[in-house]
mmCIF file of C-alpha atoms in Angstrom:
data_model
loop_
_atom_site.group_PDB
_atom_site.id
_atom_site.type_symbol
_atom_site.label_atom_id
_atom_site.label_comp_id
_atom_site.label_asym_id
_atom_site.label_seq_id
_atom_site.Cartn_x
_atom_site.Cartn_y
_atom_site.Cartn_z
ATOM 1 C CA MET U 170 -89.352 5.230 -103.650
ATOM 2 C CA ALA U 171 -90.812 2.583 -104.876
ATOM 3 C CA PHE U 172 -87.978 0.413 -105.078
ATOM 4 C CA TYR U 173 -87.863 0.512 -101.156
ATOM 5 C CA ASP U 174 -91.102 -0.648 -100.973
ATOM 6 C CA SER U 175 -90.376 -3.064 -102.880
ATOM 7 C CA PHE U 176 -87.554 -3.976 -101.023
ATOM 8 C CA VAL U 177 -89.147 -4.025 -97.694
ATOM 9 C CA ALA U 178 -92.088 -5.925 -99.176
ATOM 10 C CA ARG U 179 -90.000 -8.437 -99.861
ATOM 11 C CA LEU U 180 -87.611 -8.697 -96.497
ATOM 12 C CA GLN U 181 -91.005 -9.307 -95.047
ATOM 13 C CA ALA U 182 -91.713 -11.882 -96.358
ATOM 14 C CA LEU U 183 -88.698 -13.720 -95.746
ATOM 15 C CA LYS U 184 -87.144 -13.031 -99.200
ATOM 16 C CA PRO U 185 -83.464 -11.683 -99.671
ATOM 17 C CA PRO U 186 -82.866 -9.333 -101.410
ATOM 18 C CA SER U 187 -80.618 -8.392 -104.085
ATOM 19 C CA PRO U 188 -77.794 -7.134 -105.089
ATOM 20 C CA ALA U 189 -79.339 -4.783 -107.260
ATOM 21 C CA ASP U 190 -82.221 -3.523 -104.835
ATOM 22 C CA LEU U 191 -79.385 -2.968 -102.733
ATOM 23 C CA LYS U 192 -77.266 -1.523 -105.411
ATOM 24 C CA LYS U 193 -80.131 1.285 -104.898
ATOM 25 C CA LEU U 194 -80.042 1.035 -101.429
ATOM 26 C CA ALA U 195 -77.032 2.205 -101.379
ATOM 27 C CA GLY U 196 -77.135 5.042 -103.079
ATOM 28 C CA ALA U 197 -80.372 6.139 -100.810
ATOM 29 C CA LYS U 198 -80.104 9.757 -98.460
ATOM 30 C CA LEU U 199 -79.615 8.106 -94.589
ATOM 31 C CA SER U 200 -82.329 10.871 -93.700
ATOM 32 C CA ASP U 201 -84.819 9.842 -96.240
ATOM 33 C CA LEU U 202 -84.170 6.991 -94.784
ATOM 34 C CA VAL U 203 -84.922 7.119 -91.413
ATOM 35 C CA LEU U 204 -88.486 9.058 -92.727
ATOM 36 C CA GLN U 205 -89.627 6.729 -94.771
ATOM 37 C CA GLU U 206 -89.465 3.822 -92.515
ATOM 38 C CA ILE U 207 -91.368 5.995 -89.278
ATOM 39 C CA ALA U 208 -94.742 4.549 -90.354
ATOM 40 C CA ARG U 209 -94.156 1.617 -90.649
ATOM 41 C CA SER U 210 -91.685 1.410 -87.454
ATOM 42 C CA ARG U 211 -94.912 2.410 -85.694
ATOM 43 C CA VAL U 212 -96.634 0.074 -86.930
ATOM 44 C CA ARG U 213 -94.631 -2.534 -86.068
ATOM 45 C CA VAL U 214 -94.386 -1.271 -82.699
ATOM 46 C CA ALA U 215 -97.752 -0.733 -82.252
ATOM 47 C CA ASP U 216 -98.316 -4.293 -83.144
ATOM 48 C CA LEU U 217 -95.807 -5.566 -80.714
ATOM 49 C CA GLU U 218 -97.184 -4.133 -77.794
ATOM 50 C CA LYS U 219 -100.857 -5.034 -78.415
ATOM 51 C CA ARG U 220 -99.061 -8.398 -78.375
ATOM 52 C CA PHE U 221 -97.759 -7.828 -75.310
ATOM 53 C CA PRO U 222 -99.935 -6.047 -73.401
ATOM 54 C CA SER U 223 -97.932 -6.080 -69.811
ATOM 55 C CA ALA U 224 -94.244 -6.320 -71.500
ATOM 56 C CA GLN U 225 -91.808 -3.539 -70.005
ATOM 57 C CA PRO U 226 -89.482 -1.347 -72.801
ATOM 58 C CA LYS U 227 -86.893 -3.164 -72.453
ATOM 59 C CA GLU U 228 -88.490 -6.273 -72.909
ATOM 60 C CA LEU U 229 -90.254 -5.278 -75.896
ATOM 61 C CA ALA U 230 -87.200 -4.270 -77.262
ATOM 62 C CA GLN U 231 -84.912 -7.010 -76.743
ATOM 63 C CA HIS U 232 -88.498 -8.288 -79.634
ATOM 64 C CA LEU U 233 -87.572 -6.179 -81.953
ATOM 65 C CA ILE U 234 -84.222 -6.614 -81.955
ATOM 66 C CA GLU U 235 -84.733 -10.719 -81.932
ATOM 67 C CA GLY U 236 -86.523 -10.131 -84.678
ATOM 68 C CA LYS U 237 -83.474 -7.938 -86.922
ATOM 69 C CA LYS U 238 -81.356 -10.669 -85.409
ATOM 70 C CA ALA U 239 -83.609 -12.839 -87.824
ATOM 71 C CA LEU U 240 -83.134 -10.757 -90.580
ATOM 72 C CA ALA U 241 -79.405 -10.728 -90.174
ATOM 73 C CA GLY U 242 -79.117 -14.447 -90.506
ATOM 74 C CA MET U 243 -80.251 -13.441 -94.467
ATOM 75 C CA ALA U 244 -77.049 -11.745 -95.036
ATOM 76 C CA GLY U 245 -75.076 -14.894 -96.060
ATOM 77 C CA GLY U 246 -77.673 -15.481 -99.211
ATOM 78 C CA VAL U 247 -76.656 -11.481 -100.999
ATOM 79 C CA SER U 248 -73.340 -11.527 -102.611
ATOM 80 C CA GLY U 249 -72.016 -8.800 -105.597
ATOM 81 C CA VAL U 250 -69.787 -5.909 -105.085
ATOM 82 C CA PHE U 251 -71.053 -2.604 -106.440
ATOM 83 C CA GLY U 252 -69.968 0.759 -106.965
ATOM 84 C CA LEU U 253 -66.213 2.121 -107.248
ATOM 85 C CA ILE U 254 -65.358 1.665 -103.421
ATOM 86 C CA SER U 255 -66.449 -2.221 -103.991
ATOM 87 C CA VAL U 256 -68.530 -2.299 -101.167
ATOM 88 C CA PRO U 257 -69.967 -5.967 -100.729
ATOM 89 C CA ALA U 258 -73.593 -5.982 -101.170
ATOM 90 C CA ASP U 259 -74.017 -7.636 -97.856
ATOM 91 C CA MET U 260 -71.857 -4.961 -95.308
ATOM 92 C CA VAL U 261 -75.143 -2.484 -96.796
ATOM 93 C CA PHE U 262 -77.547 -4.294 -96.338
ATOM 94 C CA MET U 263 -76.301 -5.094 -92.457
ATOM 95 C CA SER U 264 -75.858 -1.241 -91.967
ATOM 96 C CA TRP U 265 -79.509 -1.076 -93.481
ATOM 97 C CA LEU U 266 -80.381 -2.946 -90.793
ATOM 98 C CA GLN U 267 -78.438 -1.049 -87.602
ATOM 99 C CA ILE U 268 -80.408 1.459 -89.088
ATOM 100 C CA ILE U 269 -83.838 0.127 -88.932
ATOM 101 C CA LEU U 270 -83.284 -1.592 -85.526
ATOM 102 C CA LEU U 271 -82.350 1.683 -84.089
ATOM 103 C CA VAL U 272 -84.996 3.872 -85.994
ATOM 104 C CA ASP U 273 -87.517 0.892 -83.645
ATOM 105 C CA LEU U 274 -86.195 1.489 -80.951
ATOM 106 C CA ALA U 275 -86.240 5.568 -80.810
ATOM 107 C CA THR U 276 -89.861 4.889 -81.926
ATOM 108 C CA LEU U 277 -90.571 2.015 -78.643
ATOM 109 C CA TYR U 278 -89.523 4.854 -76.450
ATOM 110 C CA LYS U 279 -91.043 7.669 -78.408
ATOM 111 C CA VAL U 280 -88.893 10.002 -79.924
ATOM 112 C CA ASN U 281 -90.179 12.505 -82.632
ATOM 113 C CA LEU U 282 -87.627 11.148 -85.810
ATOM 114 C CA LYS U 283 -88.930 13.857 -87.695
ATOM 115 C CA SER U 284 -86.354 15.959 -85.451
ATOM 116 C CA ASP U 285 -82.991 16.851 -86.863
ATOM 117 C CA ARG U 286 -81.767 15.975 -84.017
ATOM 118 C CA ALA U 287 -83.393 13.219 -83.002
ATOM 119 C CA ARG U 288 -81.722 11.947 -86.864
ATOM 120 C CA GLY U 289 -78.578 12.743 -85.921
ATOM 121 C CA GLU U 290 -78.616 11.261 -82.222
ATOM 122 C CA LEU U 291 -79.113 8.153 -83.703
ATOM 123 C CA LEU U 292 -77.048 8.199 -86.628
ATOM 124 C CA ASP U 293 -73.917 8.907 -83.786
ATOM 125 C CA LEU U 294 -75.695 5.357 -81.686
ATOM 126 C CA PHE U 295 -74.868 3.664 -84.694
ATOM 127 C CA GLY U 296 -71.381 5.159 -85.165
ATOM 128 C CA TYR U 297 -70.632 4.486 -81.432
ATOM 129 C CA ALA U 298 -72.113 1.425 -81.811
ATOM 130 C CA ASN U 299 -69.587 0.750 -84.979
ATOM 131 C CA GLY U 300 -66.177 2.033 -83.599
ATOM 132 C CA LEU U 301 -66.695 5.037 -85.849
ATOM 133 C CA GLY U 302 -67.449 7.767 -83.397
ATOM 134 C CA PRO U 303 -70.396 9.903 -83.262
ATOM 135 C CA LEU U 304 -71.621 10.998 -86.926
ATOM 136 C CA GLN U 305 -74.276 14.151 -87.027
ATOM 137 C CA ARG U 306 -71.648 15.990 -88.510
ATOM 138 C CA SER U 307 -68.852 13.859 -90.441
ATOM 139 C CA SER U 308 -71.305 10.957 -91.345
ATOM 140 C CA PRO U 309 -71.552 9.837 -95.287
ATOM 141 C CA LYS U 310 -74.936 11.655 -96.758
ATOM 142 C CA VAL U 311 -75.540 7.618 -98.337
ATOM 143 C CA LEU U 312 -76.332 4.729 -96.883
ATOM 144 C CA GLY U 313 -73.356 3.068 -99.390
ATOM 145 C CA GLY U 314 -70.449 5.553 -98.373
ATOM 146 C CA LEU U 315 -71.704 4.289 -94.426
ATOM 147 C CA ALA U 316 -70.826 0.801 -94.974
ATOM 148 C CA ALA U 317 -67.767 1.579 -96.704
ATOM 149 C CA LYS U 318 -67.065 3.314 -93.615
ATOM 150 C CA LEU U 319 -67.860 0.780 -91.398
ATOM 151 C CA LEU U 320 -65.864 -1.828 -93.749
ATOM 152 C CA VAL U 321 -62.218 0.385 -93.279
ATOM 153 C CA LYS U 322 -62.645 1.097 -89.725
ATOM 154 C CA GLY U 323 -63.519 -2.536 -89.119
ATOM 155 C CA GLY U 324 -61.053 -3.883 -91.493
ATOM 156 C CA LEU U 325 -60.723 -8.186 -92.012
ATOM 157 C CA PRO U 326 -63.377 -9.172 -89.231
ATOM 158 C CA THR U 327 -65.866 -6.833 -90.728
ATOM 159 C CA LEU U 328 -64.817 -7.917 -94.271
ATOM 160 C CA GLY U 329 -65.247 -11.320 -92.442
ATOM 161 C CA ARG U 330 -68.686 -11.115 -91.752
ATOM 162 C CA ALA U 331 -69.281 -9.088 -95.146
ATOM 163 C CA MET U 332 -68.113 -12.445 -96.845
ATOM 164 C CA PRO U 333 -70.134 -15.294 -95.426
ATOM 165 C CA LEU U 334 -69.549 -17.810 -98.274
ATOM 166 C CA VAL U 335 -66.262 -18.075 -96.316
ATOM 167 C CA ALA U 336 -67.874 -19.639 -93.319
ATOM 168 C CA ALA U 337 -71.527 -19.383 -93.392
ATOM 169 C CA PRO U 338 -72.230 -20.137 -89.559
ATOM 170 C CA ILE U 339 -69.726 -17.613 -88.433
ATOM 171 C CA THR U 340 -70.974 -14.873 -90.043
ATOM 172 C CA ALA U 341 -74.559 -15.908 -89.174
ATOM 173 C CA TYR U 342 -73.126 -15.809 -85.504
ATOM 174 C CA LEU U 343 -71.309 -12.999 -86.392
ATOM 175 C CA ASN U 344 -74.279 -10.711 -87.007
ATOM 176 C CA ASN U 345 -76.351 -11.666 -84.918
ATOM 177 C CA GLN U 346 -74.015 -11.033 -81.824
ATOM 178 C CA HIS U 347 -73.123 -7.609 -83.081
ATOM 179 C CA VAL U 348 -77.060 -6.911 -83.849
ATOM 180 C CA GLN U 349 -77.569 -7.405 -80.310
ATOM 181 C CA ALA U 350 -74.646 -4.965 -79.221
ATOM 182 C CA VAL U 351 -76.175 -2.699 -81.226
ATOM 183 C CA GLY U 352 -79.724 -2.777 -80.264
ATOM 184 C CA ASP U 353 -78.265 -3.115 -76.071
ATOM 185 C CA GLN U 354 -75.909 -0.183 -77.228
ATOM 186 C CA ALA U 355 -80.009 2.086 -78.217
ATOM 187 C CA VAL U 356 -81.785 0.763 -75.353
ATOM 188 C CA ARG U 357 -79.272 2.239 -72.689
ATOM 189 C CA PHE U 358 -79.202 5.351 -74.410
ATOM 190 C CA TYR U 359 -83.431 5.487 -75.207
ATOM 191 C CA GLU U 360 -83.113 4.322 -71.458
ATOM 192 C CA GLY U 361 -81.487 7.210 -70.028
ATOM 193 C CA PHE U 362 -83.911 9.383 -72.607
ATOM 194 C CA ASP U 363 -87.389 8.266 -70.833
ATOM 195 C CA LYS U 364 -86.378 8.405 -67.928
ATOM 196 C CA ALA U 365 -85.414 12.267 -68.453
ATOM 197 C CA HIS U 366 -88.498 12.985 -69.584
ATOM 198 C CA ALA U 367 -90.409 11.375 -66.864
ATOM 199 C CA LYS U 368 -88.370 13.210 -64.251
ATOM 200 C CA ALA U 369 -88.826 16.787 -66.112
ATOM 201 C CA ARG U 370 -92.746 15.252 -66.569
ATOM 202 C CA GLY U 371 -92.652 15.560 -62.668
ATOM 203 C CA ALA U 372 -91.712 18.493 -62.277
ATOM 204 C CA ARG U 373 -93.685 20.271 -64.516
ATOM 205 C CA ALA U 374 -96.680 18.660 -62.733
ATOM 206 C CA LYS U 375 -95.095 19.856 -59.213
ATOM 207 C CA LYS U 376 -95.146 23.284 -60.251
ATOM 208 C CA THR U 377 -98.829 23.303 -61.642
ATOM 209 C CA GLY U 378 -100.053 20.679 -59.001
#
């Protein structure tokens, strides 16, 4: 997906994505987005670990969350609607941003996102964090469908976040708060994942010791 590479490059340069880019992104399959982001995520996490070598995973996770909160403020520069369901472009952007945050946090906690189960858990995290419930079995296949489901579920408050021209400062605040909440929920989940694996490794070591 050449357009996806240019889309990510634009974000890394802190330039708002165009509605045309987001329209293409809306048609991307969720599983493909996760798989395509794994390599970039590993680079981001490795760079963060080098910059903060003594930091614990929770602290590194907050750095990742803060980075996505900064990008969330860019949502105010995205406008326009598209598709039969008229999903605001901002909602697609915010849905994508949350998924990328979850990919980064999963990578930080050494989760193998190449497995179907791990990707399903990631989508479930997105669903629970947004009040949609588990998404593994009933999730939309593409990002635009997920954004539409989020918009319908959230009602007017979500629509308010998606239409930043109404109140840009308030929208930026709500976006940041929501990104933080999604990150916090993911950290709680993956902290448990990490501890469970550490316990399992300890049990195996005792058996072989």
